PDB file of C-alpha atoms in Angstrom:
ATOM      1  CA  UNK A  15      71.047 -33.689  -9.588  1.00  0.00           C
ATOM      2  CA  UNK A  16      68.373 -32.129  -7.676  1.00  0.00           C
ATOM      3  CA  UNK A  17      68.906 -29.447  -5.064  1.00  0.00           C
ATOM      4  CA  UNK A  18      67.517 -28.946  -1.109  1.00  0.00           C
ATOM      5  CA  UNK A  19      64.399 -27.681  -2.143  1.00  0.00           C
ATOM      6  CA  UNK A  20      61.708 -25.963   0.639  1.00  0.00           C
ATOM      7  CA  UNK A  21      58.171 -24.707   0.085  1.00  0.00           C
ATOM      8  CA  UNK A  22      56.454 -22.634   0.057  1.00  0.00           C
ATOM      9  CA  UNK A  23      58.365 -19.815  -1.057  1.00  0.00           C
ATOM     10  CA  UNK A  24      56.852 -17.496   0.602  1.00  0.00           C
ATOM     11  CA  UNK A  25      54.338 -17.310   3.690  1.00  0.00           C
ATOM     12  CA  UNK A  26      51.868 -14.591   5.080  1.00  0.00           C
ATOM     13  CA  UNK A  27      50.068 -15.466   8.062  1.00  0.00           C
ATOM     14  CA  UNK A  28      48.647 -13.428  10.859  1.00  0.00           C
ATOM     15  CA  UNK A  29      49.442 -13.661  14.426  1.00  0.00           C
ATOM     16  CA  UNK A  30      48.055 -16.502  16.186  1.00  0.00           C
ATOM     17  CA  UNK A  31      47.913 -19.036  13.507  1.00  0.00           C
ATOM     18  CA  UNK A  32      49.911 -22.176  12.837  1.00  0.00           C
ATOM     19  CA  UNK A  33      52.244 -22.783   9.846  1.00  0.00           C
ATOM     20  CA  UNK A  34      54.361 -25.550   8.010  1.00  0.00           C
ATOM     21  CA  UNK A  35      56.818 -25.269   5.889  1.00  0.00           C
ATOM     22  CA  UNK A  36      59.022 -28.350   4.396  1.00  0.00           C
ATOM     23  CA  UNK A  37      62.034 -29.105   3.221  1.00  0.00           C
ATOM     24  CA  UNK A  38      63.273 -32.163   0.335  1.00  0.00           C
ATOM     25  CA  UNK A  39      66.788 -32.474   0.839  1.00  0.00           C
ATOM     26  CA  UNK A  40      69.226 -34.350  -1.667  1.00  0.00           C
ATOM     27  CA  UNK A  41      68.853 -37.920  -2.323  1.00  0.00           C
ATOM     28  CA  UNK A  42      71.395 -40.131   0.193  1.00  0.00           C
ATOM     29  CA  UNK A  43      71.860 -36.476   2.550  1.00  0.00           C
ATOM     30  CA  UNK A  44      71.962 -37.977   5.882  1.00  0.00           C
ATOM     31  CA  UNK A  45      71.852 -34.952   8.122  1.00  0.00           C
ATOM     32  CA  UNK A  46      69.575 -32.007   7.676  1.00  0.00           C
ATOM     33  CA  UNK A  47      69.583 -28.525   9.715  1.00  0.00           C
ATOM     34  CA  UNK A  48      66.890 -26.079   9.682  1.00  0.00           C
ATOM     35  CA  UNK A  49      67.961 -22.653  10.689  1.00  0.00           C
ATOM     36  CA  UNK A  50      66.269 -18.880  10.422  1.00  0.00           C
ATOM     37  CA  UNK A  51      67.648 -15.888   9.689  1.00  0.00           C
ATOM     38  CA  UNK A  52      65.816 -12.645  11.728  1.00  0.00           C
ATOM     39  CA  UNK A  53      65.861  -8.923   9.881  1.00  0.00           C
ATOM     40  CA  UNK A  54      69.570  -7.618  10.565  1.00  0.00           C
ATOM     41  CA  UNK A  55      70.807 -11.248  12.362  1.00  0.00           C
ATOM     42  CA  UNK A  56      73.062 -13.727  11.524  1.00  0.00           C
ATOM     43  CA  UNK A  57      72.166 -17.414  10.588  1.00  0.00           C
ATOM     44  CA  UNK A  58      70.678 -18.996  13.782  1.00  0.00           C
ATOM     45  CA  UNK A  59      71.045 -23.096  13.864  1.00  0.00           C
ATOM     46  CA  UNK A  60      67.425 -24.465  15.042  1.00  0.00           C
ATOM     47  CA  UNK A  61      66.951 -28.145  14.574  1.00  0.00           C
ATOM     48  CA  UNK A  62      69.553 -31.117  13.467  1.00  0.00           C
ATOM     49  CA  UNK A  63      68.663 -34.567  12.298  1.00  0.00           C
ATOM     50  CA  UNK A  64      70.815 -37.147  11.310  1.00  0.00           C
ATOM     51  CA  UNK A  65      70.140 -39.925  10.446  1.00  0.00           C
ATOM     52  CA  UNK A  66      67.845 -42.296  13.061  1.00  0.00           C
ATOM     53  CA  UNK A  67      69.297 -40.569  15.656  1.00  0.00           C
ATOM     54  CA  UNK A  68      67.579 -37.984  18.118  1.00  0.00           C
ATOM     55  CA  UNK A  69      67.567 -35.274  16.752  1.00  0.00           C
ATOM     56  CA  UNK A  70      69.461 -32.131  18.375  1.00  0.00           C
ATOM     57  CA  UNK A  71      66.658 -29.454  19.560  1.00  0.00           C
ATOM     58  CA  UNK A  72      68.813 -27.454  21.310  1.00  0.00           C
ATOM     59  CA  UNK A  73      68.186 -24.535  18.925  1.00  0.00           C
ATOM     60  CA  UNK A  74      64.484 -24.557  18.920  1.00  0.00           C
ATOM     61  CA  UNK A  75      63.731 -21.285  20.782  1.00  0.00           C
ATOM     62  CA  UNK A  76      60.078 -21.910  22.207  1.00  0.00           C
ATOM     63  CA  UNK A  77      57.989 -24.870  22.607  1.00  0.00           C
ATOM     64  CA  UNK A  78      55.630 -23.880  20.104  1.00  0.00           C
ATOM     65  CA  UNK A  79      58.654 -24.806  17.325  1.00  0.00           C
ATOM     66  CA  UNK A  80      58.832 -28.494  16.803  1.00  0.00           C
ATOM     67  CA  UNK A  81      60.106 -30.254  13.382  1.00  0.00           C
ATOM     68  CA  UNK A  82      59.579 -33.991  11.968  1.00  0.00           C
ATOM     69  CA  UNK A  83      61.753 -35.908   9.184  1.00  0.00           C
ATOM     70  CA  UNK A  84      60.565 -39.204   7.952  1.00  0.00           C
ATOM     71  CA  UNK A  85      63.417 -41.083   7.146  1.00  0.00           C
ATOM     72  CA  UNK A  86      66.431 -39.592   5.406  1.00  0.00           C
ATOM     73  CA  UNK A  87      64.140 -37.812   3.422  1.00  0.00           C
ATOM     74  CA  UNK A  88      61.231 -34.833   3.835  1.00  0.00           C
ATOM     75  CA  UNK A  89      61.121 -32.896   7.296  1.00  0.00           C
ATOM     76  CA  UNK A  90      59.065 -30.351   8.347  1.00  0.00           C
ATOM     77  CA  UNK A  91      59.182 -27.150  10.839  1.00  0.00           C
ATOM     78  CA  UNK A  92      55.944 -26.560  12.341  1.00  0.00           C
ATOM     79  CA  UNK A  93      55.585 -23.082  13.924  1.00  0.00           C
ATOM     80  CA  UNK A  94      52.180 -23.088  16.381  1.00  0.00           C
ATOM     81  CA  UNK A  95      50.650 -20.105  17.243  1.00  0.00           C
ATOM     82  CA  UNK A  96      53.059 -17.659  15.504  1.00  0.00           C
ATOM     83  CA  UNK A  97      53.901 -14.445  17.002  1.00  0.00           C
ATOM     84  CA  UNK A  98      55.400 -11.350  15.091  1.00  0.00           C
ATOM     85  CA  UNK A  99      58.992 -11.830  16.386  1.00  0.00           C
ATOM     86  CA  UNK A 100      58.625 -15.545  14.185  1.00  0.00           C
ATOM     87  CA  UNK A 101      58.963 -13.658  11.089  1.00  0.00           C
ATOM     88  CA  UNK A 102      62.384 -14.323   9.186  1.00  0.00           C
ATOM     89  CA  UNK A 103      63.861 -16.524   6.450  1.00  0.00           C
ATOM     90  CA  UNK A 104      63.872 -20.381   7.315  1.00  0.00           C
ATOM     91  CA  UNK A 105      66.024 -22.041   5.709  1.00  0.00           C
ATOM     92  CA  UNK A 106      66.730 -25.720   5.216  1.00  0.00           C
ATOM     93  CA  UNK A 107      70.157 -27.334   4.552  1.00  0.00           C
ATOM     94  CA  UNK A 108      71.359 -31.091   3.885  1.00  0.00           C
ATOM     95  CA  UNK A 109      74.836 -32.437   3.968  1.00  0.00           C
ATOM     96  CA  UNK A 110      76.406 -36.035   3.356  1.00  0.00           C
ATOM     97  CA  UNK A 111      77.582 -36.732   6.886  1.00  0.00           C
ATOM     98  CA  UNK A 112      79.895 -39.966   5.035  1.00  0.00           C
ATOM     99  CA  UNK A 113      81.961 -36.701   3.389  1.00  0.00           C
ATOM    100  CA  UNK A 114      82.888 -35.657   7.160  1.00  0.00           C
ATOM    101  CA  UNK A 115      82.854 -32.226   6.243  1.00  0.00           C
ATOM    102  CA  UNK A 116      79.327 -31.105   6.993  1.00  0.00           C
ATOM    103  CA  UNK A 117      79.515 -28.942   4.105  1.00  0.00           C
ATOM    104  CA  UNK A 118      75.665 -27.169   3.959  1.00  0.00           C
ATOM    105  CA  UNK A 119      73.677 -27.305   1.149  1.00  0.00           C
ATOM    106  CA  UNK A 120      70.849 -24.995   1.247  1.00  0.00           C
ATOM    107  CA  UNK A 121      67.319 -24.265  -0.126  1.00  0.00           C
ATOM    108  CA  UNK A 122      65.810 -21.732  -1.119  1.00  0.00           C
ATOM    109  CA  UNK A 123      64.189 -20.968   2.005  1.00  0.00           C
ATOM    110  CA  UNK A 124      60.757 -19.544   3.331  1.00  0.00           C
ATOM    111  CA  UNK A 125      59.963 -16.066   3.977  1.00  0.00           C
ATOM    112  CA  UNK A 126      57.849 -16.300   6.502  1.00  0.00           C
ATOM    113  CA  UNK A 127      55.846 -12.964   7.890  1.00  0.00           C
ATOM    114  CA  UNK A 128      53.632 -12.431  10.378  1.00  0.00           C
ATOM    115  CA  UNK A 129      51.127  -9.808  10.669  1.00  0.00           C
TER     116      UNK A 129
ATOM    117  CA  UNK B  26      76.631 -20.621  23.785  1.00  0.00           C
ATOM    118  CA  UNK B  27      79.955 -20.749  20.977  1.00  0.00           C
ATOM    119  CA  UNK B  28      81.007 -17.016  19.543  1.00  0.00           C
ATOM    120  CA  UNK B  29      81.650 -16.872  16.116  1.00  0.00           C
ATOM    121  CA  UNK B  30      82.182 -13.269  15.413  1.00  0.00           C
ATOM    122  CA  UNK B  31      82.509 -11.854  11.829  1.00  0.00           C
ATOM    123  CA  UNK B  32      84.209  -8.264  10.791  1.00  0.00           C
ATOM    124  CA  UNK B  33      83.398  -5.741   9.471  1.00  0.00           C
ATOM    125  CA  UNK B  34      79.598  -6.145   9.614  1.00  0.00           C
ATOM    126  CA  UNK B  35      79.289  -3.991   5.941  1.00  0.00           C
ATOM    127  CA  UNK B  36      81.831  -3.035   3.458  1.00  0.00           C
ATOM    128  CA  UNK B  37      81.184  -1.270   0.226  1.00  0.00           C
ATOM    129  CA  UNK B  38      84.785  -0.868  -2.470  1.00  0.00           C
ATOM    130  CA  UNK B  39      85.184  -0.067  -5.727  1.00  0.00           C
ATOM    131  CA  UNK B  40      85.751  -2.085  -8.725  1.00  0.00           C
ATOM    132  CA  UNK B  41      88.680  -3.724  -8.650  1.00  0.00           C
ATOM    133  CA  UNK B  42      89.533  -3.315  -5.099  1.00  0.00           C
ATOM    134  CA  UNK B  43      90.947  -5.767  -2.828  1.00  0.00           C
ATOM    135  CA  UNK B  44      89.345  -6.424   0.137  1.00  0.00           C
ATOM    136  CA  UNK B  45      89.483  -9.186   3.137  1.00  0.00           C
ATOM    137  CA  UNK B  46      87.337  -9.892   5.933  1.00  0.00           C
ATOM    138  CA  UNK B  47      87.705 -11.837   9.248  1.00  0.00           C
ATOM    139  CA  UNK B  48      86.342 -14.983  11.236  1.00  0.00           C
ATOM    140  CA  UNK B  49      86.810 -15.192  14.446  1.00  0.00           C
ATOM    141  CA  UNK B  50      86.045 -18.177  16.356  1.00  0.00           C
ATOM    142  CA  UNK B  51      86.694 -20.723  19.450  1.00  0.00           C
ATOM    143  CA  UNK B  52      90.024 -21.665  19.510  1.00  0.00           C
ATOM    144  CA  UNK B  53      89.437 -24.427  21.291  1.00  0.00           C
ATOM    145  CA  UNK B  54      87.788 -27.960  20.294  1.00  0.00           C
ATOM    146  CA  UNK B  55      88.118 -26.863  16.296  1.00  0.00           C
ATOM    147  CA  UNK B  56      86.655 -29.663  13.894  1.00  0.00           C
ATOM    148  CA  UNK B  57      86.202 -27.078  10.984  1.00  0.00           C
ATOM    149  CA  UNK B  58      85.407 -23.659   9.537  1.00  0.00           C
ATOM    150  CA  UNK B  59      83.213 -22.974   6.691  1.00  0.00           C
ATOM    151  CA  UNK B  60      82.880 -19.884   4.825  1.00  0.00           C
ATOM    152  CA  UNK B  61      80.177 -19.106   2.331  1.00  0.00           C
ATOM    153  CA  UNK B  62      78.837 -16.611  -0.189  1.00  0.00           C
ATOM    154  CA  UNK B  63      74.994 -15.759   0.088  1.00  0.00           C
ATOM    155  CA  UNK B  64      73.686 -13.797  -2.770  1.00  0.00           C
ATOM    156  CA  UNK B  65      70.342 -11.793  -2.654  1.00  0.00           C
ATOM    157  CA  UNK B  66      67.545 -13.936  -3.687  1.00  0.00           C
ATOM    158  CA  UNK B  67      69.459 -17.011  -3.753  1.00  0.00           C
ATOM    159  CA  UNK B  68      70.651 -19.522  -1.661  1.00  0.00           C
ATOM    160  CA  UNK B  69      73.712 -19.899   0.297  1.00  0.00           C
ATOM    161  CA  UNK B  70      76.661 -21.451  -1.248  1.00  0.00           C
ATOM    162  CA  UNK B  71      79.998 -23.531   0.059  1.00  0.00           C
ATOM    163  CA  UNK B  72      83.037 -21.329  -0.881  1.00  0.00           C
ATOM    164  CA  UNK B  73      85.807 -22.888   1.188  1.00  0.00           C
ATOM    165  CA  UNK B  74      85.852 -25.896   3.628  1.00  0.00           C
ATOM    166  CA  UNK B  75      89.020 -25.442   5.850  1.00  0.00           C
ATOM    167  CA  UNK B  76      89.967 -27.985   8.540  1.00  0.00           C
ATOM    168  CA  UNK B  77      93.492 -27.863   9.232  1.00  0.00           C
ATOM    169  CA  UNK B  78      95.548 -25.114  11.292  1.00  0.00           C
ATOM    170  CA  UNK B  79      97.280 -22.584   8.657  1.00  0.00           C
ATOM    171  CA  UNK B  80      94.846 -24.167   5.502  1.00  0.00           C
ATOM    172  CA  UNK B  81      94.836 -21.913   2.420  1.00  0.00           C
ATOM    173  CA  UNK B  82      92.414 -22.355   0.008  1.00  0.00           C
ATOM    174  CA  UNK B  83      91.867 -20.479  -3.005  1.00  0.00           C
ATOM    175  CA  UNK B  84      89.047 -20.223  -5.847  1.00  0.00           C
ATOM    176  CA  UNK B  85      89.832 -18.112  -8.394  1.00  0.00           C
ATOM    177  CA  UNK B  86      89.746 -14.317  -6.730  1.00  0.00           C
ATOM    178  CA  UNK B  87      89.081 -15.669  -3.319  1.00  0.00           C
ATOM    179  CA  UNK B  88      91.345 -17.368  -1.020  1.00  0.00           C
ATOM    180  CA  UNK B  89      91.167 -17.970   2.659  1.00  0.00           C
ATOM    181  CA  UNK B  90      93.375 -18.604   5.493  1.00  0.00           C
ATOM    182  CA  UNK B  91      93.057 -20.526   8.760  1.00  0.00           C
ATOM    183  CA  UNK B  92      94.452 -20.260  12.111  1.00  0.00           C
ATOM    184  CA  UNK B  93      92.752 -22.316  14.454  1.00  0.00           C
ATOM    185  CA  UNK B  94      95.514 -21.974  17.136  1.00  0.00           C
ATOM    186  CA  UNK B  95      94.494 -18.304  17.649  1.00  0.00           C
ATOM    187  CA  UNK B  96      90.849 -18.954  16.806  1.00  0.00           C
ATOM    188  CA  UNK B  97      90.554 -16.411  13.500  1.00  0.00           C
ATOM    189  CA  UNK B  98      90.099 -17.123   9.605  1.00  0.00           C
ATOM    190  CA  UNK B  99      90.571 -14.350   6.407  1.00  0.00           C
ATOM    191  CA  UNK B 100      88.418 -14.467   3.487  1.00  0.00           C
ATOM    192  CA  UNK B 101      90.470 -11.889   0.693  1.00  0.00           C
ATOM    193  CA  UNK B 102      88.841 -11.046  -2.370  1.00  0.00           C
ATOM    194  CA  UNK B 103      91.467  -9.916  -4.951  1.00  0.00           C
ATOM    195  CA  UNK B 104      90.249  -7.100  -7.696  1.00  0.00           C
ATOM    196  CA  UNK B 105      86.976  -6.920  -6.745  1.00  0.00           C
ATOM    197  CA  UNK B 106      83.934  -6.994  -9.257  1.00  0.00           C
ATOM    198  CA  UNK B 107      80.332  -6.101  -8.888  1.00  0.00           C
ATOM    199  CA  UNK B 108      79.511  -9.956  -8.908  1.00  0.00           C
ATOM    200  CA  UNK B 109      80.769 -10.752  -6.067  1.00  0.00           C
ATOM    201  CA  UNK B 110      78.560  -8.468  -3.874  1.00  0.00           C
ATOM    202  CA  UNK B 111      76.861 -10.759  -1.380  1.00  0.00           C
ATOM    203  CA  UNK B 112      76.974 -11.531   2.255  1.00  0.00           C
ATOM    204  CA  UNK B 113      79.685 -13.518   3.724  1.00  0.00           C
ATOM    205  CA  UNK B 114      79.332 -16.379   6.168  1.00  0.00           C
ATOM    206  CA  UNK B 115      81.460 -18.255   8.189  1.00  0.00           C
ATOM    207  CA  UNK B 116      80.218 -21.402  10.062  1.00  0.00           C
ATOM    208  CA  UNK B 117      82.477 -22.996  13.200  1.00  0.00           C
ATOM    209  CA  UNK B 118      81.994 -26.553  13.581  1.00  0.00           C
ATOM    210  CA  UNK B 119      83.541 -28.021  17.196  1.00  0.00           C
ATOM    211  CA  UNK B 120      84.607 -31.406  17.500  1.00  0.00           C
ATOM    212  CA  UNK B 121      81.674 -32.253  20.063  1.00  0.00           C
ATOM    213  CA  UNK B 122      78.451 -30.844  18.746  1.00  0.00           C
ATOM    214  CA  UNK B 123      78.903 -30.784  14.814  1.00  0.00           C
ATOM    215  CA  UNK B 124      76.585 -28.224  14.491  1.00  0.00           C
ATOM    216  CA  UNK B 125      77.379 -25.412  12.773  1.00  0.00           C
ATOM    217  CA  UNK B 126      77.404 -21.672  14.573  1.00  0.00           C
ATOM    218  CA  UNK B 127      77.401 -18.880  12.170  1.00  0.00           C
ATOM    219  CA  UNK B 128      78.845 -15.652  12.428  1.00  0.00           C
ATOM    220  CA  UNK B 129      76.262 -12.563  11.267  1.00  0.00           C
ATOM    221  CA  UNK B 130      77.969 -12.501   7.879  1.00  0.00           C
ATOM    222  CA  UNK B 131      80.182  -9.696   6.558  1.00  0.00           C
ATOM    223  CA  UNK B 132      77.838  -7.726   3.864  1.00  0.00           C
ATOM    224  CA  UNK B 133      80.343  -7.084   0.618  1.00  0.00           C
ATOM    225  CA  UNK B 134      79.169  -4.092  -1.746  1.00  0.00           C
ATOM    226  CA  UNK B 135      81.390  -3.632  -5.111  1.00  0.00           C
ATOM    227  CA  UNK B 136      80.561  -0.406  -6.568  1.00  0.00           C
ATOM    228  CA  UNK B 137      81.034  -0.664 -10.767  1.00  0.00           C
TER     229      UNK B 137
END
């Protein structure tokens, strides 16, 4: 079947301006993460939803990061006035919380630079 | 903050090498420990889900160990081949939060 897919692939935007990127995760995924990965850095966890629960923000490192999910199905990370130190790899991952294992499955991800 | 810490950061061996790497991790509050493979230009992908204290798993040339007493896990790569240059990830997931922390990813090089 179909994969965790995220657009856009890639993003160049200059400093100031907002951005959007989204994320489709698998069909029947119940719980999706959205994390970043910095030039040099490891995998940083940003965002958690599952299900109709709250979701977990405690990773979202500024106020001007906030993400959305309608449903069980598309979410998207919306990054307000973006600063240089924004730029990295987002990427989006889904896992079947029923399989209790939390195994990840990723997209692509979004490049995302700043100028 | 949880501190999942991977070693070494960067290793480059020759074909047909073996090689391991290490996880190191909470030791308290374990639910599980992920490791996966994360090729350049592609996407991260689940190599070994490991959730019980002294777990082996093994796929193929790859096999991993768990100690969640001590709070560490091995990933060994057995005759190493150019393909399976790629970072390495481990993710700890506590029994609380079920979020996953990752480490920074050991970076694997296999010179042909």
């Amino acid at each position: 079947g179909a994969g965790v897919s995220q657009s856009p692939s890639n993003k160049v935007t200059e400093k100031g301006k907002d951005v959007e990127l989204r994320c489709d995760p698998i069909s029947g995924h119940t719980a999706l993460y959205w994390y970043r990965q910095r030039l040099g850095q490891g995998l940083e966890f940003l965002i958690y939803f599952q299900g109709n629960s709250a979701p977990d923000k405690s990773g979202l490192p500024s106020d001007r990061f906030s993400a959305e999910r309608t449903g069980e199905s598309v979410s998207t990370l919306t990054i307000q006035r973006t600063q240089q130190e924004d730029s990295a790899v987002y990427l989006c991952a889904s896992t079947e919380l029923l399989a209790a294992s939390y195994e990840q499955y990723f997209g692509p991800g979004t490049r995302l630079t700043v100028t | 903050i949880l501190n999942v810490e991977q070693s070494p950061q960067s290793l480059h061996v020759q074909e047909g090498d073996s090689t391991n790497f290490t996880c190191s991790f909470p030791s308290s509050n374990f639910y599980a420990l992920h490791w996966y493979r994360w090729e350049t230009a592609k996407s991260p992908e689940a190599l070994f889900v490991m959730t019980l204290n002294g777990d082996e798993k093994k796929k193929g040339r790859i096999s991993a160990t768990l100690n969640t007493k001590e709070g560490y896990s091995y990933l060994y790569i057995k005759g190493s081949q150019p393909e399976d240059s790629a970072t390495y990830l481990c993710a700890f997931i506590s029994g609380s939060a079920r979020q996953l922390t990752f480490g920074s990813g050991t970076q694997l090089t296999v010179l042909p």
